[in-house]
mmCIF file of N, CA and C in Angstrom:
data_model
loop_
_atom_site.group_PDB
_atom_site.id
_atom_site.type_symbol
_atom_site.label_atom_id
_atom_site.label_comp_id
_atom_site.label_asym_id
_atom_site.label_seq_id
_atom_site.Cartn_x
_atom_site.Cartn_y
_atom_site.Cartn_z
ATOM 1 N N MET A 1 9.315 4.317 -13.942
ATOM 2 C CA MET A 1 8.299 3.358 -13.578
ATOM 3 C C MET A 1 6.946 4.075 -13.572
ATOM 4 N N PRO A 2 6.005 3.663 -14.422
ATOM 5 C CA PRO A 2 4.685 4.304 -14.449
ATOM 6 C C PRO A 2 3.911 4.018 -13.167
ATOM 7 N N CYS A 3 3.106 4.982 -12.754
ATOM 8 C CA CYS A 3 2.300 4.849 -11.544
ATOM 9 C C CYS A 3 0.916 5.440 -11.770
ATOM 10 N N ILE A 4 -0.039 4.954 -10.997
ATOM 11 C CA ILE A 4 -1.353 5.570 -10.907
ATOM 12 C C ILE A 4 -1.614 5.814 -9.435
ATOM 13 N N SER A 5 -2.418 6.810 -9.133
ATOM 14 C CA SER A 5 -2.742 7.086 -7.738
ATOM 15 C C SER A 5 -4.125 7.702 -7.669
ATOM 16 N N GLY A 6 -4.689 7.682 -6.484
ATOM 17 C CA GLY A 6 -6.016 8.242 -6.293
ATOM 18 C C GLY A 6 -6.535 7.948 -4.909
ATOM 19 N N SER A 7 -7.840 8.012 -4.789
ATOM 20 C CA SER A 7 -8.507 7.782 -3.506
ATOM 21 C C SER A 7 -9.362 6.533 -3.590
ATOM 22 N N TYR A 8 -9.560 5.910 -2.430
ATOM 23 C CA TYR A 8 -10.499 4.797 -2.349
ATOM 24 C C TYR A 8 -11.457 5.064 -1.201
ATOM 25 N N GLY A 9 -12.597 4.415 -1.247
ATOM 26 C CA GLY A 9 -13.609 4.650 -0.228
ATOM 27 C C GLY A 9 -14.406 3.408 0.070
ATOM 28 N N LYS A 10 -15.647 3.608 0.526
ATOM 29 C CA LYS A 10 -16.491 2.483 0.944
ATOM 30 C C LYS A 10 -16.811 1.526 -0.198
ATOM 31 N N ASP A 11 -16.758 2.000 -1.444
ATOM 32 C CA ASP A 11 -17.015 1.147 -2.603
ATOM 33 C C ASP A 11 -15.779 0.381 -3.049
ATOM 34 N N GLY A 12 -14.660 0.588 -2.382
ATOM 35 C CA GLY A 12 -13.433 -0.105 -2.722
ATOM 36 C C GLY A 12 -12.484 0.778 -3.517
ATOM 37 N N LEU A 13 -11.469 0.151 -4.067
ATOM 38 C CA LEU A 13 -10.453 0.859 -4.830
ATOM 39 C C LEU A 13 -10.833 0.757 -6.305
ATOM 40 N N MET A 14 -11.396 1.837 -6.832
ATOM 41 C CA MET A 14 -11.877 1.862 -8.211
ATOM 42 C C MET A 14 -10.933 2.703 -9.072
ATOM 43 N N VAL A 15 -10.662 2.192 -10.286
ATOM 44 C CA VAL A 15 -9.853 2.912 -11.269
ATOM 45 C C VAL A 15 -10.563 2.791 -12.616
ATOM 46 N N GLU A 16 -10.097 3.517 -13.604
ATOM 47 C CA GLU A 16 -10.619 3.380 -14.959
ATOM 48 C C GLU A 16 -9.513 2.851 -15.855
ATOM 49 N N VAL A 17 -9.833 1.785 -16.590
ATOM 50 C CA VAL A 17 -8.875 1.146 -17.485
ATOM 51 C C VAL A 17 -9.573 0.791 -18.790
ATOM 52 N N GLY A 18 -8.786 0.500 -19.806
ATOM 53 C CA GLY A 18 -9.315 0.035 -21.079
ATOM 54 C C GLY A 18 -9.023 -1.446 -21.245
ATOM 55 N N VAL A 19 -9.782 -2.090 -22.114
ATOM 56 C CA VAL A 19 -9.572 -3.509 -22.381
ATOM 57 C C VAL A 19 -9.928 -3.783 -23.838
ATOM 58 N N LEU A 20 -9.135 -4.641 -24.469
ATOM 59 C CA LEU A 20 -9.394 -5.093 -25.836
ATOM 60 C C LEU A 20 -8.951 -6.545 -25.949
ATOM 61 N N PRO A 21 -9.565 -7.308 -26.833
ATOM 62 C CA PRO A 21 -9.084 -8.674 -27.061
ATOM 63 C C PRO A 21 -7.612 -8.646 -27.486
ATOM 64 N N HIS A 22 -6.844 -9.623 -27.022
ATOM 65 C CA HIS A 22 -5.434 -9.700 -27.408
ATOM 66 C C HIS A 22 -5.338 -9.831 -28.920
ATOM 67 N N GLY A 23 -4.464 -9.050 -29.523
ATOM 68 C CA GLY A 23 -4.276 -9.077 -30.963
ATOM 69 C C GLY A 23 -5.030 -7.983 -31.689
ATOM 70 N N GLU A 24 -6.025 -7.374 -31.030
ATOM 71 C CA GLU A 24 -6.752 -6.273 -31.661
ATOM 72 C C GLU A 24 -5.942 -4.986 -31.480
ATOM 73 N N ALA A 25 -5.746 -4.272 -32.572
ATOM 74 C CA ALA A 25 -4.932 -3.059 -32.540
ATOM 75 C C ALA A 25 -5.622 -1.945 -31.746
ATOM 76 N N LEU A 26 -4.833 -1.236 -30.973
ATOM 77 C CA LEU A 26 -5.330 -0.081 -30.229
ATOM 78 C C LEU A 26 -5.593 1.050 -31.209
ATOM 79 N N LYS A 27 -6.785 1.586 -31.152
ATOM 80 C CA LYS A 27 -7.144 2.696 -32.033
ATOM 81 C C LYS A 27 -6.730 4.011 -31.392
ATOM 82 N N SER A 28 -6.972 5.108 -32.077
ATOM 83 C CA SER A 28 -6.544 6.410 -31.560
ATOM 84 C C SER A 28 -7.292 6.794 -30.283
ATOM 85 N N SER A 29 -8.494 6.233 -30.081
ATOM 86 C CA SER A 29 -9.205 6.521 -28.844
ATOM 87 C C SER A 29 -9.504 5.207 -28.129
ATOM 88 N N LEU A 30 -9.471 5.242 -26.827
ATOM 89 C CA LEU A 30 -9.661 4.060 -26.002
ATOM 90 C C LEU A 30 -10.784 4.333 -25.018
ATOM 91 N N LYS A 31 -11.804 3.502 -25.013
ATOM 92 C CA LYS A 31 -12.899 3.647 -24.050
ATOM 93 C C LYS A 31 -12.438 3.095 -22.712
ATOM 94 N N LEU A 32 -12.678 3.856 -21.658
ATOM 95 C CA LEU A 32 -12.301 3.431 -20.312
ATOM 96 C C LEU A 32 -13.521 2.912 -19.570
ATOM 97 N N TYR A 33 -13.282 1.891 -18.740
ATOM 98 C CA TYR A 33 -14.334 1.259 -17.952
ATOM 99 C C TYR A 33 -13.932 1.248 -16.488
ATOM 100 N N LYS A 34 -14.937 1.260 -15.606
ATOM 101 C CA LYS A 34 -14.670 1.172 -14.176
ATOM 102 C C LYS A 34 -14.132 -0.208 -13.851
ATOM 103 N N ALA A 35 -13.100 -0.218 -13.008
ATOM 104 C CA ALA A 35 -12.498 -1.476 -12.579
ATOM 105 C C ALA A 35 -12.294 -1.432 -11.070
ATOM 106 N N LEU A 36 -12.543 -2.546 -10.418
ATOM 107 C CA LEU A 36 -12.314 -2.700 -8.988
ATOM 108 C C LEU A 36 -11.012 -3.451 -8.804
ATOM 109 N N ILE A 37 -10.085 -2.895 -8.048
ATOM 110 C CA ILE A 37 -8.862 -3.613 -7.701
ATOM 111 C C ILE A 37 -9.184 -4.467 -6.486
ATOM 112 N N ASP A 38 -9.068 -5.785 -6.652
ATOM 113 C CA ASP A 38 -9.471 -6.746 -5.628
ATOM 114 C C ASP A 38 -8.279 -7.619 -5.252
ATOM 115 N N THR A 39 -7.670 -7.339 -4.107
ATOM 116 C CA THR A 39 -6.486 -8.092 -3.677
ATOM 117 C C THR A 39 -6.826 -9.531 -3.306
ATOM 118 N N GLY A 40 -8.099 -9.851 -3.154
ATOM 119 C CA GLY A 40 -8.513 -11.217 -2.845
ATOM 120 C C GLY A 40 -8.746 -12.071 -4.078
ATOM 121 N N ALA A 41 -8.767 -11.446 -5.254
ATOM 122 C CA ALA A 41 -8.978 -12.187 -6.502
ATOM 123 C C ALA A 41 -7.640 -12.617 -7.084
ATOM 124 N N SER A 42 -7.537 -13.888 -7.458
ATOM 125 C CA SER A 42 -6.260 -14.354 -8.008
ATOM 126 C C SER A 42 -6.083 -13.950 -9.465
ATOM 127 N N ARG A 43 -7.193 -13.814 -10.211
ATOM 128 C CA ARG A 43 -7.104 -13.481 -11.638
ATOM 129 C C ARG A 43 -7.995 -12.299 -11.968
ATOM 130 N N THR A 44 -7.618 -11.582 -13.004
ATOM 131 C CA THR A 44 -8.401 -10.463 -13.505
ATOM 132 C C THR A 44 -9.593 -11.006 -14.290
ATOM 133 N N CYS A 45 -10.743 -10.357 -14.130
ATOM 134 C CA CYS A 45 -11.978 -10.800 -14.784
ATOM 135 C C CYS A 45 -12.602 -9.639 -15.543
ATOM 136 N N VAL A 46 -13.245 -9.963 -16.663
ATOM 137 C CA VAL A 46 -13.993 -8.977 -17.446
ATOM 138 C C VAL A 46 -15.458 -9.400 -17.455
ATOM 139 N N SER A 47 -16.346 -8.430 -17.490
ATOM 140 C CA SER A 47 -17.776 -8.721 -17.440
ATOM 141 C C SER A 47 -18.233 -9.401 -18.727
ATOM 142 N N ASP A 48 -19.304 -10.178 -18.598
ATOM 143 C CA ASP A 48 -19.917 -10.791 -19.780
ATOM 144 C C ASP A 48 -20.312 -9.728 -20.804
ATOM 145 N N ARG A 49 -20.687 -8.549 -20.310
ATOM 146 C CA ARG A 49 -21.071 -7.447 -21.209
ATOM 147 C C ARG A 49 -19.908 -7.061 -22.125
ATOM 148 N N LEU A 50 -18.682 -6.938 -21.563
ATOM 149 C CA LEU A 50 -17.516 -6.591 -22.384
ATOM 150 C C LEU A 50 -17.114 -7.743 -23.299
ATOM 151 N N VAL A 51 -17.270 -8.980 -22.816
ATOM 152 C CA VAL A 51 -16.976 -10.146 -23.654
ATOM 153 C C VAL A 51 -17.845 -10.112 -24.904
ATOM 154 N N SER A 52 -19.136 -9.801 -24.742
ATOM 155 C CA SER A 52 -20.048 -9.712 -25.887
ATOM 156 C C SER A 52 -19.745 -8.512 -26.766
ATOM 157 N N LEU A 53 -19.515 -7.368 -26.130
ATOM 158 C CA LEU A 53 -19.270 -6.127 -26.869
ATOM 159 C C LEU A 53 -18.051 -6.237 -27.780
ATOM 160 N N TYR A 54 -16.963 -6.806 -27.259
ATOM 161 C CA TYR A 54 -15.719 -6.895 -28.024
ATOM 162 C C TYR A 54 -15.517 -8.261 -28.685
ATOM 163 N N ARG A 55 -16.471 -9.154 -28.527
ATOM 164 C CA ARG A 55 -16.416 -10.486 -29.133
ATOM 165 C C ARG A 55 -15.135 -11.235 -28.773
ATOM 166 N N PHE A 56 -14.839 -11.281 -27.477
ATOM 167 C CA PHE A 56 -13.673 -12.025 -27.008
ATOM 168 C C PHE A 56 -13.838 -13.493 -27.386
ATOM 169 N N ALA A 57 -12.765 -14.130 -27.840
ATOM 170 C CA ALA A 57 -12.780 -15.557 -28.163
ATOM 171 C C ALA A 57 -12.258 -16.336 -26.951
ATOM 172 N N PRO A 58 -13.007 -17.347 -26.490
ATOM 173 C CA PRO A 58 -12.545 -18.118 -25.330
ATOM 174 C C PRO A 58 -11.255 -18.866 -25.645
ATOM 175 N N THR A 59 -10.384 -18.958 -24.645
ATOM 176 C CA THR A 59 -9.133 -19.701 -24.780
ATOM 177 C C THR A 59 -9.177 -21.002 -23.987
ATOM 178 N N GLY A 60 -10.184 -21.161 -23.153
ATOM 179 C CA GLY A 60 -10.327 -22.350 -22.318
ATOM 180 C C GLY A 60 -11.429 -22.132 -21.307
ATOM 181 N N ASP A 61 -11.409 -22.948 -20.255
ATOM 182 C CA ASP A 61 -12.369 -22.744 -19.186
ATOM 183 C C ASP A 61 -11.726 -23.078 -17.849
ATOM 184 N N ALA A 62 -12.380 -22.652 -16.788
ATOM 185 C CA ALA A 62 -11.840 -22.840 -15.442
ATOM 186 C C ALA A 62 -12.986 -22.803 -14.444
ATOM 187 N N THR A 63 -12.703 -23.212 -13.236
ATOM 188 C CA THR A 63 -13.651 -23.066 -12.145
ATOM 189 C C THR A 63 -13.331 -21.771 -11.426
ATOM 190 N N MET A 64 -14.342 -20.931 -11.271
ATOM 191 C CA MET A 64 -14.168 -19.661 -10.563
ATOM 192 C C MET A 64 -14.712 -19.834 -9.144
ATOM 193 N N ASN A 65 -13.859 -19.617 -8.160
ATOM 194 C CA ASN A 65 -14.267 -19.663 -6.762
ATOM 195 C C ASN A 65 -14.503 -18.243 -6.273
ATOM 196 N N HIS A 66 -15.580 -18.056 -5.524
ATOM 197 C CA HIS A 66 -15.917 -16.727 -5.021
ATOM 198 C C HIS A 66 -16.656 -16.864 -3.698
ATOM 199 N N ALA A 67 -17.073 -15.750 -3.132
ATOM 200 C CA ALA A 67 -17.691 -15.742 -1.807
ATOM 201 C C ALA A 67 -18.980 -16.550 -1.738
ATOM 202 N N TRP A 68 -19.666 -16.736 -2.858
ATOM 203 C CA TRP A 68 -20.953 -17.438 -2.867
ATOM 204 C C TRP A 68 -20.819 -18.882 -3.325
ATOM 205 N N GLY A 69 -19.615 -19.362 -3.539
ATOM 206 C CA GLY A 69 -19.407 -20.736 -3.991
ATOM 207 C C GLY A 69 -18.462 -20.801 -5.162
ATOM 208 N N SER A 70 -18.821 -21.577 -6.167
ATOM 209 C CA SER A 70 -17.977 -21.678 -7.362
ATOM 210 C C SER A 70 -18.864 -21.903 -8.579
ATOM 211 N N ASN A 71 -18.340 -21.584 -9.739
ATOM 212 C CA ASN A 71 -19.051 -21.801 -10.993
ATOM 213 C C ASN A 71 -18.055 -21.921 -12.138
ATOM 214 N N HIS A 72 -18.544 -22.424 -13.266
ATOM 215 C CA HIS A 72 -17.744 -22.550 -14.482
ATOM 216 C C HIS A 72 -17.612 -21.171 -15.124
ATOM 217 N N ALA A 73 -16.442 -20.888 -15.672
ATOM 218 C CA ALA A 73 -16.229 -19.630 -16.400
ATOM 219 C C ALA A 73 -15.252 -19.890 -17.545
ATOM 220 N N TYR A 74 -15.448 -19.194 -18.646
ATOM 221 C CA TYR A 74 -14.513 -19.260 -19.763
ATOM 222 C C TYR A 74 -13.328 -18.342 -19.481
ATOM 223 N N THR A 75 -12.186 -18.694 -20.058
ATOM 224 C CA THR A 75 -11.008 -17.836 -19.963
ATOM 225 C C THR A 75 -10.830 -17.101 -21.286
ATOM 226 N N TYR A 76 -10.226 -15.915 -21.207
ATOM 227 C CA TYR A 76 -10.020 -15.065 -22.381
ATOM 228 C C TYR A 76 -8.648 -14.422 -22.291
ATOM 229 N N LEU A 77 -7.998 -14.259 -23.433
ATOM 230 C CA LEU A 77 -6.735 -13.542 -23.518
ATOM 231 C C LEU A 77 -7.057 -12.115 -23.944
ATOM 232 N N PHE A 78 -6.622 -11.134 -23.152
ATOM 233 C CA PHE A 78 -6.946 -9.743 -23.457
ATOM 234 C C PHE A 78 -5.820 -8.822 -23.025
ATOM 235 N N ASN A 79 -5.854 -7.619 -23.560
ATOM 236 C CA ASN A 79 -4.909 -6.579 -23.180
ATOM 237 C C ASN A 79 -5.609 -5.600 -22.255
ATOM 238 N N LEU A 80 -4.978 -5.315 -21.132
ATOM 239 C CA LEU A 80 -5.473 -4.336 -20.171
ATOM 240 C C LEU A 80 -4.644 -3.074 -20.353
ATOM 241 N N TYR A 81 -5.316 -1.945 -20.554
ATOM 242 C CA TYR A 81 -4.646 -0.666 -20.773
ATOM 243 C C TYR A 81 -4.868 0.229 -19.563
ATOM 244 N N VAL A 82 -3.775 0.638 -18.935
ATOM 245 C CA VAL A 82 -3.847 1.461 -17.728
ATOM 246 C C VAL A 82 -3.331 2.861 -18.056
ATOM 247 N N PRO A 83 -4.210 3.875 -17.978
ATOM 248 C CA PRO A 83 -3.749 5.251 -18.224
ATOM 249 C C PRO A 83 -2.799 5.699 -17.119
ATOM 250 N N THR A 84 -1.621 6.135 -17.513
ATOM 251 C CA THR A 84 -0.638 6.585 -16.522
ATOM 252 C C THR A 84 -0.451 8.096 -16.536
ATOM 253 N N ARG A 85 -0.987 8.756 -17.545
ATOM 254 C CA ARG A 85 -0.951 10.218 -17.604
ATOM 255 C C ARG A 85 -2.092 10.655 -18.504
ATOM 256 N N LEU A 86 -2.976 11.461 -17.975
ATOM 257 C CA LEU A 86 -4.084 11.979 -18.764
ATOM 258 C C LEU A 86 -4.085 13.495 -18.705
ATOM 259 N N ASP A 87 -4.235 14.110 -19.848
ATOM 260 C CA ASP A 87 -4.358 15.562 -19.951
ATOM 261 C C ASP A 87 -5.696 15.863 -20.613
ATOM 262 N N THR A 88 -6.393 16.868 -20.113
ATOM 263 C CA THR A 88 -7.664 17.273 -20.704
ATOM 264 C C THR A 88 -7.464 18.581 -21.443
ATOM 265 N N ASP A 89 -7.875 18.604 -22.715
ATOM 266 C CA ASP A 89 -7.746 19.797 -23.538
ATOM 267 C C ASP A 89 -8.891 20.763 -23.268
ATOM 268 N N TYR A 90 -8.784 21.960 -23.783
ATOM 269 C CA TYR A 90 -9.797 23.001 -23.584
ATOM 270 C C TYR A 90 -11.171 22.592 -24.101
ATOM 271 N N ASP A 91 -11.214 21.681 -25.082
ATOM 272 C CA ASP A 91 -12.502 21.250 -25.641
ATOM 273 C C ASP A 91 -13.094 20.038 -24.911
ATOM 274 N N GLY A 92 -12.430 19.591 -23.841
ATOM 275 C CA GLY A 92 -12.929 18.469 -23.055
ATOM 276 C C GLY A 92 -12.386 17.121 -23.467
ATOM 277 N N SER A 93 -11.618 17.058 -24.557
ATOM 278 C CA SER A 93 -11.033 15.783 -24.977
ATOM 279 C C SER A 93 -9.807 15.469 -24.118
ATOM 280 N N SER A 94 -9.486 14.190 -24.019
ATOM 281 C CA SER A 94 -8.355 13.753 -23.202
ATOM 282 C C SER A 94 -7.304 13.088 -24.068
ATOM 283 N N SER A 95 -6.063 13.206 -23.653
ATOM 284 C CA SER A 95 -4.964 12.500 -24.292
ATOM 285 C C SER A 95 -3.975 12.131 -23.203
ATOM 286 N N GLY A 96 -3.082 11.219 -23.505
ATOM 287 C CA GLY A 96 -2.102 10.834 -22.498
ATOM 288 C C GLY A 96 -1.393 9.550 -22.857
ATOM 289 N N ASP A 97 -0.806 8.927 -21.831
ATOM 290 C CA ASP A 97 -0.032 7.703 -21.986
ATOM 291 C C ASP A 97 -0.782 6.539 -21.348
ATOM 292 N N VAL A 98 -0.600 5.351 -21.908
ATOM 293 C CA VAL A 98 -1.155 4.141 -21.319
ATOM 294 C C VAL A 98 -0.065 3.075 -21.279
ATOM 295 N N SER A 99 -0.171 2.192 -20.298
ATOM 296 C CA SER A 99 0.678 1.001 -20.234
ATOM 297 C C SER A 99 -0.200 -0.195 -20.541
ATOM 298 N N MET A 100 0.311 -1.138 -21.332
ATOM 299 C CA MET A 100 -0.466 -2.301 -21.738
ATOM 300 C C MET A 100 0.075 -3.567 -21.082
ATOM 301 N N PHE A 101 -0.853 -4.431 -20.644
ATOM 302 C CA PHE A 101 -0.506 -5.704 -20.032
ATOM 303 C C PHE A 101 -1.388 -6.779 -20.649
ATOM 304 N N THR A 102 -0.789 -7.888 -21.086
ATOM 305 C CA THR A 102 -1.546 -9.004 -21.627
ATOM 306 C C THR A 102 -1.817 -9.994 -20.496
ATOM 307 N N LEU A 103 -3.099 -10.330 -20.320
ATOM 308 C CA LEU A 103 -3.516 -11.222 -19.245
ATOM 309 C C LEU A 103 -4.457 -12.281 -19.797
ATOM 310 N N GLU A 104 -4.511 -13.431 -19.126
ATOM 311 C CA GLU A 104 -5.552 -14.415 -19.409
ATOM 312 C C GLU A 104 -6.438 -14.463 -18.178
ATOM 313 N N GLY A 105 -7.649 -13.972 -18.332
ATOM 314 C CA GLY A 105 -8.564 -13.879 -17.204
ATOM 315 C C GLY A 105 -9.867 -14.582 -17.485
ATOM 316 N N LEU A 106 -10.796 -14.385 -16.578
ATOM 317 C CA LEU A 106 -12.095 -15.039 -16.628
ATOM 318 C C LEU A 106 -13.192 -14.038 -16.928
ATOM 319 N N SER A 107 -14.380 -14.551 -17.255
ATOM 320 C CA SER A 107 -15.544 -13.686 -17.407
ATOM 321 C C SER A 107 -16.385 -13.787 -16.136
ATOM 322 N N PHE A 108 -17.162 -12.737 -15.866
ATOM 323 C CA PHE A 108 -18.073 -12.767 -14.719
ATOM 324 C C PHE A 108 -19.350 -12.022 -15.076
ATOM 325 N N LYS A 109 -20.416 -12.352 -14.374
ATOM 326 C CA LYS A 109 -21.696 -11.683 -14.574
ATOM 327 C C LYS A 109 -21.703 -10.437 -13.701
ATOM 328 N N ALA A 110 -21.626 -9.274 -14.320
ATOM 329 C CA ALA A 110 -21.540 -8.014 -13.580
ATOM 330 C C ALA A 110 -22.885 -7.686 -12.946
ATOM 331 N N LYS A 111 -22.880 -7.552 -11.634
ATOM 332 C CA LYS A 111 -24.070 -7.129 -10.897
ATOM 333 C C LYS A 111 -23.776 -5.820 -10.174
ATOM 334 N N SER A 112 -22.690 -5.190 -10.565
ATOM 335 C CA SER A 112 -22.244 -3.945 -9.940
ATOM 336 C C SER A 112 -22.038 -2.903 -11.015
ATOM 337 N N ASP A 113 -21.480 -1.774 -10.619
ATOM 338 C CA ASP A 113 -21.246 -0.708 -11.599
ATOM 339 C C ASP A 113 -19.842 -0.758 -12.188
ATOM 340 N N PHE A 114 -19.134 -1.883 -12.039
ATOM 341 C CA PHE A 114 -17.820 -2.020 -12.669
ATOM 342 C C PHE A 114 -17.843 -3.201 -13.631
ATOM 343 N N ASP A 115 -17.017 -3.123 -14.673
ATOM 344 C CA ASP A 115 -16.956 -4.160 -15.702
ATOM 345 C C ASP A 115 -15.664 -4.963 -15.679
ATOM 346 N N ILE A 116 -14.717 -4.547 -14.857
ATOM 347 C CA ILE A 116 -13.437 -5.247 -14.787
ATOM 348 C C ILE A 116 -13.066 -5.409 -13.323
ATOM 349 N N LEU A 117 -12.645 -6.600 -12.962
ATOM 350 C CA LEU A 117 -12.166 -6.874 -11.621
ATOM 351 C C LEU A 117 -10.686 -7.195 -11.754
ATOM 352 N N ILE A 118 -9.835 -6.362 -11.207
ATOM 353 C CA ILE A 118 -8.385 -6.532 -11.348
ATOM 354 C C ILE A 118 -7.869 -7.368 -10.188
ATOM 355 N N GLY A 119 -7.280 -8.517 -10.531
ATOM 356 C CA GLY A 119 -6.791 -9.455 -9.528
ATOM 357 C C GLY A 119 -5.280 -9.410 -9.351
ATOM 358 N N ARG A 120 -4.800 -10.361 -8.547
ATOM 359 C CA ARG A 120 -3.374 -10.395 -8.216
ATOM 360 C C ARG A 120 -2.482 -10.707 -9.410
ATOM 361 N N ASP A 121 -3.027 -11.316 -10.483
ATOM 362 C CA ASP A 121 -2.197 -11.563 -11.662
ATOM 363 C C ASP A 121 -1.679 -10.249 -12.236
ATOM 364 N N PHE A 122 -2.422 -9.166 -12.060
ATOM 365 C CA PHE A 122 -1.966 -7.837 -12.469
ATOM 366 C C PHE A 122 -1.300 -7.105 -11.308
ATOM 367 N N ILE A 123 -1.922 -7.128 -10.140
ATOM 368 C CA ILE A 123 -1.408 -6.377 -8.978
ATOM 369 C C ILE A 123 0.041 -6.761 -8.685
ATOM 370 N N CYS A 124 0.365 -8.048 -8.791
ATOM 371 C CA CYS A 124 1.709 -8.515 -8.437
ATOM 372 C C CYS A 124 2.764 -8.181 -9.493
ATOM 373 N N LYS A 125 2.376 -7.546 -10.586
ATOM 374 C CA LYS A 125 3.350 -7.066 -11.574
ATOM 375 C C LYS A 125 4.025 -5.793 -11.074
ATOM 376 N N GLY A 126 3.510 -5.233 -9.986
ATOM 377 C CA GLY A 126 4.054 -3.985 -9.473
ATOM 378 C C GLY A 126 3.942 -3.914 -7.974
ATOM 379 N N SER A 127 3.721 -2.715 -7.503
ATOM 380 C CA SER A 127 3.638 -2.457 -6.068
ATOM 381 C C SER A 127 2.395 -1.627 -5.788
ATOM 382 N N LEU A 128 1.556 -2.099 -4.870
ATOM 383 C CA LEU A 128 0.339 -1.388 -4.483
ATOM 384 C C LEU A 128 0.496 -0.923 -3.051
ATOM 385 N N SER A 129 0.285 0.364 -2.834
ATOM 386 C CA SER A 129 0.391 0.942 -1.500
ATOM 387 C C SER A 129 -0.925 1.613 -1.132
ATOM 388 N N LEU A 130 -1.484 1.235 0.020
ATOM 389 C CA LEU A 130 -2.713 1.835 0.531
ATOM 390 C C LEU A 130 -2.395 2.562 1.828
ATOM 391 N N SER A 131 -2.928 3.757 1.988
ATOM 392 C CA SER A 131 -2.719 4.483 3.234
ATOM 393 C C SER A 131 -4.034 4.573 3.998
ATOM 394 N N PHE A 132 -3.946 4.786 5.294
ATOM 395 C CA PHE A 132 -5.141 4.852 6.127
ATOM 396 C C PHE A 132 -5.977 6.101 5.870
ATOM 397 N N ASP A 133 -5.433 7.080 5.166
ATOM 398 C CA ASP A 133 -6.212 8.299 4.890
ATOM 399 C C ASP A 133 -7.025 8.183 3.595
ATOM 400 N N GLY A 134 -7.077 6.975 2.996
ATOM 401 C CA GLY A 134 -7.914 6.748 1.825
ATOM 402 C C GLY A 134 -7.239 6.981 0.493
ATOM 403 N N HIS A 135 -5.924 7.020 0.462
ATOM 404 C CA HIS A 135 -5.196 7.205 -0.796
ATOM 405 C C HIS A 135 -4.440 5.932 -1.164
ATOM 406 N N PHE A 136 -4.232 5.740 -2.476
ATOM 407 C CA PHE A 136 -3.466 4.592 -2.947
ATOM 408 C C PHE A 136 -2.496 5.046 -4.028
ATOM 409 N N THR A 137 -1.445 4.247 -4.208
ATOM 410 C CA THR A 137 -0.513 4.404 -5.318
ATOM 411 C C THR A 137 -0.158 3.011 -5.808
ATOM 412 N N MET A 138 -0.166 2.846 -7.116
ATOM 413 C CA MET A 138 0.251 1.584 -7.711
ATOM 414 C C MET A 138 1.265 1.874 -8.804
ATOM 415 N N CYS A 139 2.430 1.276 -8.677
ATOM 416 C CA CYS A 139 3.500 1.448 -9.664
ATOM 417 C C CYS A 139 3.807 0.084 -10.283
ATOM 418 N N PHE A 140 4.129 0.103 -11.586
ATOM 419 C CA PHE A 140 4.414 -1.143 -12.292
ATOM 420 C C PHE A 140 5.417 -0.902 -13.391
#
């Protein structure tokens, strides 16, 4: 069972993951983006910036409810890539293993330093453990 682990702090539980439109082939290198794991979010969301960058095609629309009210948002089918083992070579390059998950999520206007908000549609595929000393483990 693949797992990721790390520390969380005042900014929340942040991880780095990759994302590509569903159906687009994974290339030899994958760009990683900051993602916030949000147990209060029902669905995973990608920033409008990534939607434009990768030219995601909308699959539908939905109402997004959040702390400030609600708004219309398009839905997108995408693959979320979670690095489960990373090794850094002597030249600074990285290699490793990733696990892929296909999700249908929403877009959001990023006003923070993260581009992906990971919701319960992904979290509930596995087990998330948080400890009081600021460490987490997620297995899926």
